[in-house]
Short mmCIF file of C-alpha atoms and ligand atoms in Angstrom, two decimals:
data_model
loop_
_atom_site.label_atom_id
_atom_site.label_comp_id
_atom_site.label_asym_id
_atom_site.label_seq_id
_atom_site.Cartn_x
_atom_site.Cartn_y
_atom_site.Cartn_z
CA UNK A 6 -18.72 -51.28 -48.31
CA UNK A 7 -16.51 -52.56 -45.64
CA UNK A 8 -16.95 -53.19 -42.29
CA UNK A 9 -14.84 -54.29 -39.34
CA UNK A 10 -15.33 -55.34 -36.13
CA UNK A 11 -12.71 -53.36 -33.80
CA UNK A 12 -14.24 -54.39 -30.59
CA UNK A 13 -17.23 -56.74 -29.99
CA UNK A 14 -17.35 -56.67 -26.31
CA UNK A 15 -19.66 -54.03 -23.76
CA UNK A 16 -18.41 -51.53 -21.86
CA UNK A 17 -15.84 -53.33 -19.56
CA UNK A 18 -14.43 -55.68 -22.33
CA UNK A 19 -13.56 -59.00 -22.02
CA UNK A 20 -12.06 -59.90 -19.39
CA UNK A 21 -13.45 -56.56 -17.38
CA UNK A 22 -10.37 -55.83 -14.74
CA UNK A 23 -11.85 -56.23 -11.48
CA UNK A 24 -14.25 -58.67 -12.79
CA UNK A 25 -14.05 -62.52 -11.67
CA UNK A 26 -16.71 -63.67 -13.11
CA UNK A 27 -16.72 -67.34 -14.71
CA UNK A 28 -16.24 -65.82 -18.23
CA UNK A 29 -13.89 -63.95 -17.07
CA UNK A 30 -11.79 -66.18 -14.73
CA UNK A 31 -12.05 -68.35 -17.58
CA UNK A 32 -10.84 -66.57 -20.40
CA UNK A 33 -7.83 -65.40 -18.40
CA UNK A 34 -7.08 -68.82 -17.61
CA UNK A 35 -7.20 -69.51 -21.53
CA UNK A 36 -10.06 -72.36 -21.04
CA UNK A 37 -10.55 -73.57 -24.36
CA UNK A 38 -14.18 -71.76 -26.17
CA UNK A 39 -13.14 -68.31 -24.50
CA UNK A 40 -11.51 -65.13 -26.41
CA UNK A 41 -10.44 -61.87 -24.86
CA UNK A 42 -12.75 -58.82 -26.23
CA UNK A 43 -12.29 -55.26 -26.85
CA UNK A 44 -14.76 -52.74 -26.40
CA UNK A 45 -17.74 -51.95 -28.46
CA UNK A 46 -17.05 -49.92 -32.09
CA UNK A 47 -17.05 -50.80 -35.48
CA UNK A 48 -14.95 -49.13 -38.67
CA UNK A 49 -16.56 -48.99 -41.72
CA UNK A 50 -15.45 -47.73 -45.35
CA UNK A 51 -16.55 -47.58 -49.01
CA UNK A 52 -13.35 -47.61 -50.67
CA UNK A 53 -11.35 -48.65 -48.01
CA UNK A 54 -9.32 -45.63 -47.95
CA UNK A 55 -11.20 -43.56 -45.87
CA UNK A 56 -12.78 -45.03 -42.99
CA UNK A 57 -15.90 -43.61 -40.06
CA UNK A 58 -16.01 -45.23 -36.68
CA UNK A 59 -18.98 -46.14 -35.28
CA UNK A 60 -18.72 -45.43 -31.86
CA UNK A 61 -15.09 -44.48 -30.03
CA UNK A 62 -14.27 -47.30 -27.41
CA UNK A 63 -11.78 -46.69 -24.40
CA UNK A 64 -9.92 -49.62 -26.57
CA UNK A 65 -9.49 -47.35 -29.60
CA UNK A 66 -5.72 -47.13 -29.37
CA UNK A 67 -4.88 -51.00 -29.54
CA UNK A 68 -7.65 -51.28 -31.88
CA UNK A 69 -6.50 -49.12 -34.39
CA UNK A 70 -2.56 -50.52 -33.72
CA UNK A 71 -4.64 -53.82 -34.87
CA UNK A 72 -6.23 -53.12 -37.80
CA UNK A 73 -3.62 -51.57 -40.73
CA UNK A 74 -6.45 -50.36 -42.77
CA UNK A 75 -6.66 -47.60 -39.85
CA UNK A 76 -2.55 -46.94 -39.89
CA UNK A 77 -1.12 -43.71 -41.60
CA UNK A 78 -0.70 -44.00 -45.23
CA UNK A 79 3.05 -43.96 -46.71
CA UNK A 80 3.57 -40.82 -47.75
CA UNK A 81 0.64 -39.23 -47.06
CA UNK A 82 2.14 -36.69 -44.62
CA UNK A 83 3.02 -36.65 -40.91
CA UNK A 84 0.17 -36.35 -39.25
CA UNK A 85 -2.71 -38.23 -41.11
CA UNK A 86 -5.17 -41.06 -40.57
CA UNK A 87 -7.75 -42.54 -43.19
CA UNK A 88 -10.03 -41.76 -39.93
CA UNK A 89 -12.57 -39.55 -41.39
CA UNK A 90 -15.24 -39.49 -38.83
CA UNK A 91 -16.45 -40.70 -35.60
CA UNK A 92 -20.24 -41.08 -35.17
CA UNK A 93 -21.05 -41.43 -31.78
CA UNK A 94 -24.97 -44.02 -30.48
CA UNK A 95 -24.78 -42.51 -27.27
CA UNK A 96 -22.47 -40.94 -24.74
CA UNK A 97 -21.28 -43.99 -23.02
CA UNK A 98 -18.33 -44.15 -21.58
CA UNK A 99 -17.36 -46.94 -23.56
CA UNK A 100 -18.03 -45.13 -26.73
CA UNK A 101 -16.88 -41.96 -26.19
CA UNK A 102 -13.42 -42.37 -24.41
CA UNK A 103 -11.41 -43.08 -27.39
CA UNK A 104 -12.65 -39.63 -28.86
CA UNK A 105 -9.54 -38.78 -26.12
CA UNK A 106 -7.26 -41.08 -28.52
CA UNK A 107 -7.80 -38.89 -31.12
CA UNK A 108 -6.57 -35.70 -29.39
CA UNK A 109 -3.44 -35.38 -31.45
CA UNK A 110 -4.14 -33.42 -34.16
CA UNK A 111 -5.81 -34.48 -37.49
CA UNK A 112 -8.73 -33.32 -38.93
CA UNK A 113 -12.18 -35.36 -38.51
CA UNK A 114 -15.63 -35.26 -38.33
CA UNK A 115 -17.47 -36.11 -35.35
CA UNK A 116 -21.23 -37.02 -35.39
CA UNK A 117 -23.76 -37.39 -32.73
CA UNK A 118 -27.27 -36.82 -31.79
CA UNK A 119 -27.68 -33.35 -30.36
CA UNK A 120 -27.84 -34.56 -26.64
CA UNK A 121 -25.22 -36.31 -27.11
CA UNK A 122 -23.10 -33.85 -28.41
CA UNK A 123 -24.63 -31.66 -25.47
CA UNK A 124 -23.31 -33.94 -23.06
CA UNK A 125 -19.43 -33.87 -24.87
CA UNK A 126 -19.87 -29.94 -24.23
CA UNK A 127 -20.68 -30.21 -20.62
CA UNK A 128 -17.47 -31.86 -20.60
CA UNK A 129 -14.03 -29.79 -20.40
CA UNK A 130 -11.85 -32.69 -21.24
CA UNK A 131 -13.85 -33.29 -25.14
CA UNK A 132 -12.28 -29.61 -25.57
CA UNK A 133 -8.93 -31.29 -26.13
CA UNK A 134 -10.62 -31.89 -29.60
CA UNK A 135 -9.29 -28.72 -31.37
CA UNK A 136 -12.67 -27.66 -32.83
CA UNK A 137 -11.00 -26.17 -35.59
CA UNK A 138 -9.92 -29.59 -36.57
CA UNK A 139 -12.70 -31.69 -35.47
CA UNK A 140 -16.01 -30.16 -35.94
CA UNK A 141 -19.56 -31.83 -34.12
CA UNK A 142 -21.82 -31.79 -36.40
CA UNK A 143 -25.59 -32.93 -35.42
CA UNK A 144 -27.18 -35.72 -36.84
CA UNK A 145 -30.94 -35.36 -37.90
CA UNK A 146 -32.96 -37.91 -36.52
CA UNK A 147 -34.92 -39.75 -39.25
CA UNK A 148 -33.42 -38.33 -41.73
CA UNK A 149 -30.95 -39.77 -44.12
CA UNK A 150 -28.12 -37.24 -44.43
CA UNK A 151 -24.38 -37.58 -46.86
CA UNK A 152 -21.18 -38.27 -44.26
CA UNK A 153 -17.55 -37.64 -45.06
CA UNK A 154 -16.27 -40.94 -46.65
CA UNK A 155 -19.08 -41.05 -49.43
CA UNK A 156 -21.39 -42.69 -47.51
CA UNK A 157 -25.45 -42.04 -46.18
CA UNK A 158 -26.34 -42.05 -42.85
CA UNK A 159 -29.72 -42.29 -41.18
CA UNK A 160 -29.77 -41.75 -37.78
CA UNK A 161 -32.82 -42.45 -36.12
CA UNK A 162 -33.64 -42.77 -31.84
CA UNK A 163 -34.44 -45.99 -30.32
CA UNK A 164 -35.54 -46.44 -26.92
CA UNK A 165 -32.37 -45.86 -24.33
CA UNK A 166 -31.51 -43.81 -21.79
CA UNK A 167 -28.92 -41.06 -20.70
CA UNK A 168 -25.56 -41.98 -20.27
CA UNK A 169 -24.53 -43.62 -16.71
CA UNK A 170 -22.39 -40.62 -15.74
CA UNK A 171 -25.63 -38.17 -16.40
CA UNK A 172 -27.87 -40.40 -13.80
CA UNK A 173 -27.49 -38.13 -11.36
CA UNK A 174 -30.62 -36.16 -12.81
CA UNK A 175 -32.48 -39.41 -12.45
CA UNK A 176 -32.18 -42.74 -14.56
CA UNK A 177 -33.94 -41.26 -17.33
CA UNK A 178 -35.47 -44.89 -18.72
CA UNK A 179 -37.17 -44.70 -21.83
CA UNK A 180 -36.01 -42.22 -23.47
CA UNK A 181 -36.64 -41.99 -27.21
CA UNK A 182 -34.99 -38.46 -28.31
CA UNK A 183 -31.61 -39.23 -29.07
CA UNK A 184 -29.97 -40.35 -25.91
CA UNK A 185 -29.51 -43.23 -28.18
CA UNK A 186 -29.66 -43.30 -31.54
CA UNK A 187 -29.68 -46.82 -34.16
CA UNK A 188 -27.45 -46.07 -37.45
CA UNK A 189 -28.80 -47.03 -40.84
CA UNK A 190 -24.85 -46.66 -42.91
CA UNK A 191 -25.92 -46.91 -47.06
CA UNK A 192 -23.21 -46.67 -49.89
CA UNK A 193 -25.14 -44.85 -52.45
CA UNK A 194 -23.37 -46.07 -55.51
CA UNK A 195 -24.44 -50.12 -54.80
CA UNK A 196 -27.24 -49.37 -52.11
CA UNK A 197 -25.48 -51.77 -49.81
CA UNK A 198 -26.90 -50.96 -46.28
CA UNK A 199 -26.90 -52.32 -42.75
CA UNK A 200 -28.00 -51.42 -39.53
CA UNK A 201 -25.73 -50.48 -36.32
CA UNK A 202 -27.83 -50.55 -32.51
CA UNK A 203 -25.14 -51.25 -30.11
CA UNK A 204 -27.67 -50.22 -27.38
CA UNK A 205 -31.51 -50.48 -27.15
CA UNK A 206 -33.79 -50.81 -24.37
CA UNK A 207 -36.60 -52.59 -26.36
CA UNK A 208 -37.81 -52.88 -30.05
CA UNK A 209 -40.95 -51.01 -30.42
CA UNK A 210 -43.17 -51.03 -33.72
CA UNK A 211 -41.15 -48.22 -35.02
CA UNK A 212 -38.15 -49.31 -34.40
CA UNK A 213 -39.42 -53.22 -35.84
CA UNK A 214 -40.40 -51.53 -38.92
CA UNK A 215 -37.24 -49.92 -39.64
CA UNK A 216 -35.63 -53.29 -39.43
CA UNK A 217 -37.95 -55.14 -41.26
CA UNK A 218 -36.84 -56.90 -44.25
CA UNK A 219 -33.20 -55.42 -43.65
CA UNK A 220 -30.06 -57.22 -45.15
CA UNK A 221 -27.87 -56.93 -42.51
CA UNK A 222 -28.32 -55.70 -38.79
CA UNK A 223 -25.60 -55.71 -36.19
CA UNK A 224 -27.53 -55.38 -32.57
CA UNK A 225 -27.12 -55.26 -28.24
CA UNK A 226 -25.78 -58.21 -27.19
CA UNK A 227 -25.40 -57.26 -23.49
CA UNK A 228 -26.96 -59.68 -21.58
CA UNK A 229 -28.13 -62.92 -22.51
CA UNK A 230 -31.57 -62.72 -19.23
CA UNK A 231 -32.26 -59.31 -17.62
CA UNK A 232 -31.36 -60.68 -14.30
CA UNK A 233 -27.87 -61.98 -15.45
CA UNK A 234 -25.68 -59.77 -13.34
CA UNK A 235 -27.45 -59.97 -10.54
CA UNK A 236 -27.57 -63.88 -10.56
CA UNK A 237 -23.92 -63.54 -11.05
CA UNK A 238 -23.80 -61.37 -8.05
CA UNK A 239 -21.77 -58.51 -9.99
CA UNK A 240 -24.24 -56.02 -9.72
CA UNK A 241 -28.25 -55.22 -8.63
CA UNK A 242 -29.36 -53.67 -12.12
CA UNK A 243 -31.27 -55.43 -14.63
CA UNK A 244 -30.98 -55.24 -18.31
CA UNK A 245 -34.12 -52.82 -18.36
CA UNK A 246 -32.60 -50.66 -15.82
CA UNK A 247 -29.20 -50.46 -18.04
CA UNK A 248 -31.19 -49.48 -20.97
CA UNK A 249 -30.39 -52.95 -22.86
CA UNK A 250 -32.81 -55.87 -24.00
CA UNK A 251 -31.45 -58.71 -23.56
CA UNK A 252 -31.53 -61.67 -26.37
CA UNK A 253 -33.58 -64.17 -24.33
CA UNK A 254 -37.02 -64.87 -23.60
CA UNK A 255 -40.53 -64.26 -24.93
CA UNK A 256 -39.92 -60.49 -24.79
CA UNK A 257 -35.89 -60.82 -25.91
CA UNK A 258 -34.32 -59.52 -28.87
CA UNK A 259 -34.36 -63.71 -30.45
CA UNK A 260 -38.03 -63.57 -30.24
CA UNK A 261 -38.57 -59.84 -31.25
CA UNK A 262 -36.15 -60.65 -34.69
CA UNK A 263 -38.11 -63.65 -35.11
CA UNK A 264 -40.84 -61.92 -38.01
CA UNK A 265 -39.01 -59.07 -38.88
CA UNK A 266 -37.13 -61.46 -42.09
CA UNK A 267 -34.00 -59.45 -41.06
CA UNK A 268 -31.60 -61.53 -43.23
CA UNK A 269 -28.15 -61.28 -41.69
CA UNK A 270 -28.49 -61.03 -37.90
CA UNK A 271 -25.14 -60.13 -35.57
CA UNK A 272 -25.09 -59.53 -31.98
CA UNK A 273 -22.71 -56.68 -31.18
CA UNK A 274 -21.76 -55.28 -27.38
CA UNK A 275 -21.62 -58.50 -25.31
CA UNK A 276 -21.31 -58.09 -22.02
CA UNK A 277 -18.67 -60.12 -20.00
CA UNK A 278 -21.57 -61.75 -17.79
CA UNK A 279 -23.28 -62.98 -20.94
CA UNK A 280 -23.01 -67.03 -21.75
CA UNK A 281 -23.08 -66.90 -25.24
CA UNK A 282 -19.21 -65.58 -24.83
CA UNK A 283 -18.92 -69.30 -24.44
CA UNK A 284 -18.19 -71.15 -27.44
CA UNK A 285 -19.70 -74.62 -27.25
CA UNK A 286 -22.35 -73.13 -24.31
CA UNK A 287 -26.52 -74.07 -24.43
CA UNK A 288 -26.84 -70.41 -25.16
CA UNK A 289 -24.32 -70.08 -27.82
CA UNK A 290 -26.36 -72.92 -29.63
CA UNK A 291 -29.69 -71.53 -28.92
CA UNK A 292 -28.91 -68.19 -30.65
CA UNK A 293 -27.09 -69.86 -33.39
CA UNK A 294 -30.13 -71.69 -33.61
CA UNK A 295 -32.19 -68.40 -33.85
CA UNK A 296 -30.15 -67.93 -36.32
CA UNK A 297 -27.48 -65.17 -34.59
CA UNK A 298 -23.87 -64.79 -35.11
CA UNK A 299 -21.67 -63.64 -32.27
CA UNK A 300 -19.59 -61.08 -33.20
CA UNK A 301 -16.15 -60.99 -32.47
CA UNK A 302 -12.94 -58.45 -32.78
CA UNK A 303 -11.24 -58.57 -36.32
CA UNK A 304 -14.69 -59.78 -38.18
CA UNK A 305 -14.89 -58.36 -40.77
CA UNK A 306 -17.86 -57.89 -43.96
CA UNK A 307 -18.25 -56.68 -47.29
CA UNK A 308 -21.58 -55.76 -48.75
C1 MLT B 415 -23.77 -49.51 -21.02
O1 MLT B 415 -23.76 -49.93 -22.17
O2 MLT B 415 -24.70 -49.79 -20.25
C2 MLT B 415 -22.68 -48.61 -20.61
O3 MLT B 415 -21.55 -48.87 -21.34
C3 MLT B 415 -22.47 -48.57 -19.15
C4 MLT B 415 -21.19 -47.84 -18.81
O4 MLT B 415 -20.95 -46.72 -19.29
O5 MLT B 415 -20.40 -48.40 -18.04
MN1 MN B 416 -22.06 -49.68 -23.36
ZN1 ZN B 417 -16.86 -60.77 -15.87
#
């Protein structure tokens, strides 16, 4: 199995545009320990032919224009892409958007929690998806369940909430039915397996015994302290009320991994604010030191 990184950054990337924060600032002055960051998604494959995105970032055209293994084959007709599937952790902005990349005209498979998939049919502009060409399909939660490409997928709700633009119902904290959804991705033929949680609000016992033991589990990397943004002065929420734990402190993801004897541990969906963006930083040694990689655009890993 294959996987690669196509954007490592939260919604916003890195640098956000109307953002002048230090990392920011910084990286667009090229200070040395800073790279630019695409939104949050990540392409996996079995054979390397056929590919599923995890999650479709507003970044999905340069992304793909980056990554050849995602170009039309020679020869393999006019309109083609070894883009299988899209399977979507929640109806973010920042993963849904690129579904709009993928308007014109090839046939894949797009998968999604019920609610989310509820929310893309609230919305006109998702019609723009030919259903004839790209059916939804929804994912069973808890259940393991064969995906185009040849590979298993368990999909399986972790604590999160409704997407920002659906707030307007209330904030919705807390929700565990699918608003977001961790991915367990297994290639049957080897059993190679990792997990894929882009966004959680907190690790519960359930979701601590899914990950226990695991070989491999890419994770939110938001925020580095709850009350990052707002020290930053860039906004009043907190990591809680975002739906995202952040990797510090006695309640942080660092100290929640710390038992579970996950054995390959990479933060995913850092947010611009967060220090660990910052090569060389205290907090880029202290989750090194937990033993975290940062993950950044173009990694790439083969189970
Ligand atoms: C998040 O992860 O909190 C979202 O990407 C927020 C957003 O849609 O801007
Ligand atoms: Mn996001
Ligand atoms: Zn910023």
């Amino acid at each position: 199995m294959i996987l690669k990184v196509l954007g490592s950054a939260a919604g916003g990337g890195f640098p956000q545009a109307n953002c002048n924060c230090r990392n920011c600032a910084g990286v667009r002055a090229g200070e040395p320990g800073l790279e630019p960051r695409t939104q949050s998604s990540l392409a996996v494959s079995r054979d390397g032919e056929s590919w599923v995105l995890l999650n479709a970032s507003p970044d999905l055209r340069p992304q793909i224009a980056a990554t050849p293994a995602l170009a039309p084959r020679p020869g393999a007709g006019v309109r083609t892409s070894p883009i299988a599937a899209v399977v979507l952790t929640n109806g973010d902005v920042d993963h849904v958007a690129g579904l709009l990349s993928l308007r014109e005209g090839f046939r894949f498979t797009l998968y999604a929690s019920a609610r989310v998939l509820a929310a893309l049919a609230a919305n006109r502009i998702f019609d723009v998806l030919a259903p004839g060409l790209v059916p939804r399909v929804p994912l069973p939660l808890g259940q393991a369940v064969e995906i185009v490409g040849g590979l298993e997928l368990e999909a399986y709700p972790v604590p999160g909430k409704v997407a920002l633009y659906l707030e307007r119902a209330g904030p919705q904290l807390g929700t565990r039915e699918g608003d977001t959804i961790g991915l367990l991705l297994r290639e049957p033929a080897t059993g190679a397996a990792f997990h894929y949680v882009p966004g959680c609000a907190e690790i519960d016992a359930a979701l601590a015994g899914r990950l226990r033991g695991a070989p491999l589990v890419l994770f939110d990397g938001t925020l580095y302290t709850d009350e990052e943004l707002i020290a930053q002065g860039l906004s009043d929420k907190t990591g809680a009320r975002m739906g995202h734990l952040s990797m510090a402190g006695p309640r942080g993801s660092m100290a929640a991994f710390a038992d579970l004897g996950v054995r390959r541990r990479i933060f995913v969906h850092i947010n611009n604010s967060n220090p660990v963006l910052r090569a060389g930083s205290a907090e880029r040694a202290e989750v090194e030191r937990a033993g975290w990689e940062i993950a950044s655009d173009g990694m790439e890993i083969r189970l």
